[in-house]
Amino acid sequence: MLDNLYRQVVMDHAKYKRNYGELSGQSDIYKIHYKNPTCGDVMVLYIRIGTEKIEDLSFEGEGCSISMASCSMMTDLLKNRTVKECVNKREAFERLIREGELDDEDDLGDAASLQGVHNLPARHNCALMPWQALDKWLEEHRNGG
Ligand code: ZN
């Protein structure tokens, strides 16, 4: 399983979810539903975008510890990031999970502690869930939606 030290960080995020709950406010808020059929994890990702950056993001959902920790970590990591930075982080995180590789400049914050999931192929989709939700939003956003 996951290395002890990393597991502590993961369990902490799974138990004390950061940025949990629906985003409220009068400005445009994107709401993206996502489901991981391989494990039954479900989530809704909320994103509020400013002129240049993601101003705020949050999530609601239910699922295994890995999926919920990953949601918590991703929403922490992407606050005040530009779309381009989000794309870069997304690529770095997928490489971490699929290949087990992490470069120093990737700077994934607590999300880097999910590296051990690389050795658990059945759980890759759990760790990637919030990032796949982000992907849906990125695709729409690129198309001006
Ligand atoms: Zn799961």
Tab-separated table of C-alpha atoms and ligand atoms in Angstrom:
chain	number	residue	atom	x	y	z
A	1	MET	CA	0.000	0.000	0.000
A	2	LEU	CA	0.974	3.616	0.269
A	3	ASP	CA	4.108	4.605	2.087
A	4	ASN	CA	3.356	5.487	5.726
A	5	LEU	CA	4.243	9.151	5.597
A	6	TYR	CA	2.305	9.720	2.407
A	7	ARG	CA	-0.605	7.707	3.712
A	8	GLN	CA	-0.931	10.079	6.677
A	9	VAL	CA	-1.280	13.056	4.335
A	10	VAL	CA	-3.809	11.177	2.210
A	11	MET	CA	-5.892	10.091	5.200
A	12	ASP	CA	-5.834	13.608	6.605
A	13	HIS	CA	-7.287	15.015	3.371
A	14	ALA	CA	-9.837	12.199	3.165
A	15	LYS	CA	-10.994	12.866	6.711
A	16	TYR	CA	-10.768	16.663	6.805
A	17	LYS	CA	-11.755	17.566	3.262
A	18	ARG	CA	-10.573	21.002	2.178
A	19	ASN	CA	-12.869	23.177	0.075
A	20	TYR	CA	-15.857	20.926	0.677
A	21	GLY	CA	-19.316	22.235	-0.162
A	22	GLU	CA	-21.161	24.060	-2.900
A	23	LEU	CA	-19.693	27.363	-4.081
A	24	SER	CA	-22.088	30.241	-3.721
A	25	GLY	CA	-22.002	33.730	-5.116
A	26	GLN	CA	-23.612	35.799	-7.822
A	27	SER	CA	-20.913	35.449	-10.463
A	28	ASP	CA	-20.625	32.601	-12.947
A	29	ILE	CA	-19.977	29.297	-11.276
A	30	TYR	CA	-19.294	26.180	-13.290
A	31	LYS	CA	-20.611	22.930	-11.942
A	32	ILE	CA	-19.157	19.671	-13.260
A	33	HIS	CA	-20.511	16.239	-12.315
A	34	TYR	CA	-18.184	13.300	-12.513
A	35	LYS	CA	-18.448	9.614	-11.690
A	36	ASN	CA	-15.746	6.965	-11.479
A	37	PRO	CA	-17.557	3.764	-12.491
A	38	THR	CA	-14.669	1.466	-11.552
A	39	CYS	CA	-15.025	2.300	-7.845
A	40	GLY	CA	-18.373	4.084	-7.551
A	41	ASP	CA	-16.857	7.420	-6.507
A	42	VAL	CA	-18.964	10.450	-7.393
A	43	MET	CA	-18.295	14.159	-7.207
A	44	VAL	CA	-19.376	17.621	-8.232
A	45	LEU	CA	-16.648	20.142	-8.923
A	46	TYR	CA	-17.441	23.855	-8.569
A	47	ILE	CA	-15.266	26.432	-10.278
A	48	ARG	CA	-15.507	30.210	-10.156
A	49	ILE	CA	-13.368	31.878	-12.771
A	50	GLY	CA	-12.060	35.423	-12.650
A	51	THR	CA	-10.652	37.367	-15.577
A	52	GLU	CA	-7.313	35.551	-15.607
A	53	LYS	CA	-7.464	32.924	-12.930
A	54	ILE	CA	-9.583	30.425	-11.119
A	55	GLU	CA	-10.793	32.498	-8.190
A	56	ASP	CA	-12.205	29.650	-6.193
A	57	LEU	CA	-13.081	26.006	-6.448
A	58	SER	CA	-14.699	23.423	-4.235
A	59	PHE	CA	-16.265	20.001	-4.397
A	60	GLU	CA	-18.892	17.702	-2.990
A	61	GLY	CA	-18.882	13.961	-3.286
A	62	GLU	CA	-18.698	10.480	-1.900
A	63	GLY	CA	-16.199	7.746	-2.444
A	64	CYS	CA	-13.068	5.973	-1.306
A	65	SER	CA	-10.294	7.703	0.636
A	66	ILE	CA	-8.061	8.050	-2.399
A	67	SER	CA	-10.720	9.784	-4.498
A	68	MET	CA	-11.833	12.137	-1.717
A	69	ALA	CA	-8.237	12.981	-0.758
A	70	SER	CA	-7.457	13.699	-4.389
A	71	CYS	CA	-10.462	16.068	-4.669
A	72	SER	CA	-9.360	17.873	-1.518
A	73	MET	CA	-5.766	18.172	-2.717
A	74	MET	CA	-6.648	19.314	-6.231
A	75	THR	CA	-9.021	22.046	-5.086
A	76	ASP	CA	-6.286	23.329	-2.753
A	77	LEU	CA	-3.671	23.239	-5.482
A	78	LEU	CA	-5.576	25.036	-8.246
A	79	LYS	CA	-6.849	28.113	-6.403
A	80	ASN	CA	-5.596	31.313	-8.015
A	81	ARG	CA	-4.094	29.440	-10.945
A	82	THR	CA	-4.393	30.371	-14.593
A	83	VAL	CA	-5.948	27.918	-17.045
A	84	LYS	CA	-2.492	27.223	-18.457
A	85	GLU	CA	-1.145	26.394	-14.995
A	86	CYS	CA	-4.090	24.059	-14.454
A	87	VAL	CA	-3.307	22.260	-17.710
A	88	ASN	CA	0.327	21.871	-16.639
A	89	LYS	CA	-0.604	20.576	-13.185
A	90	ARG	CA	-3.076	18.198	-14.738
A	91	GLU	CA	-0.414	16.737	-17.023
A	92	ALA	CA	2.095	16.459	-14.179
A	93	PHE	CA	-0.419	14.706	-11.944
A	94	GLU	CA	-1.436	12.225	-14.610
A	95	ARG	CA	2.251	11.424	-15.219
A	96	LEU	CA	2.697	10.898	-11.474
A	97	ILE	CA	-0.162	8.387	-11.326
A	98	ARG	CA	0.332	6.614	-14.657
A	99	GLU	CA	4.155	6.576	-14.754
A	100	GLY	CA	5.070	7.172	-11.106
A	101	GLU	CA	7.239	10.114	-12.177
A	102	LEU	CA	7.476	13.524	-10.565
A	103	ASP	CA	9.786	16.380	-11.549
A	104	ASP	CA	10.918	18.963	-9.002
A	105	GLU	CA	9.344	21.782	-10.974
A	106	ASP	CA	5.958	20.047	-11.087
A	107	ASP	CA	5.109	21.351	-7.604
A	108	LEU	CA	1.949	19.365	-6.942
A	109	GLY	CA	1.719	20.230	-3.244
A	110	ASP	CA	0.006	17.582	-1.130
A	111	ALA	CA	-1.211	15.855	-4.308
A	112	ALA	CA	2.351	14.547	-4.722
A	113	SER	CA	1.711	12.240	-1.767
A	114	LEU	CA	-0.592	10.186	-4.022
A	115	GLN	CA	2.486	8.923	-5.871
A	116	GLY	CA	2.079	5.458	-4.292
A	117	VAL	CA	-1.213	5.047	-6.156
A	118	HIS	CA	0.934	4.420	-9.217
A	119	ASN	CA	1.522	0.915	-7.833
A	120	LEU	CA	-2.229	0.316	-7.493
A	121	PRO	CA	-3.491	0.329	-11.090
A	122	ALA	CA	-7.058	-0.465	-10.043
A	123	ARG	CA	-7.106	2.837	-8.128
A	124	HIS	CA	-5.703	5.104	-10.836
A	125	ASN	CA	-9.194	6.303	-11.740
A	126	CYS	CA	-9.882	7.165	-8.100
A	127	ALA	CA	-6.880	9.491	-7.888
A	128	LEU	CA	-7.566	10.955	-11.329
A	129	MET	CA	-11.285	11.587	-10.789
A	130	PRO	CA	-11.200	15.300	-9.879
A	131	TRP	CA	-8.654	15.925	-12.634
A	132	GLN	CA	-10.947	14.282	-15.155
A	133	ALA	CA	-13.747	16.537	-13.943
A	134	LEU	CA	-11.349	19.455	-14.437
A	135	ASP	CA	-10.662	18.160	-17.938
A	136	LYS	CA	-14.347	18.353	-18.822
A	137	TRP	CA	-14.339	21.967	-17.719
A	138	LEU	CA	-11.099	22.751	-19.576
A	139	GLU	CA	-12.568	21.371	-22.788
A	140	GLU	CA	-15.690	23.490	-22.459
A	141	HIS	CA	-13.660	26.508	-21.446
A	142	ARG	CA	-11.390	26.211	-24.474
A	143	ASN	CA	-14.497	26.156	-26.656
A	144	GLY	CA	-15.638	29.380	-25.061
A	145	GLY	CA	-18.347	27.667	-23.029
B	1	ZN	ZN	-12.253	5.006	-5.509
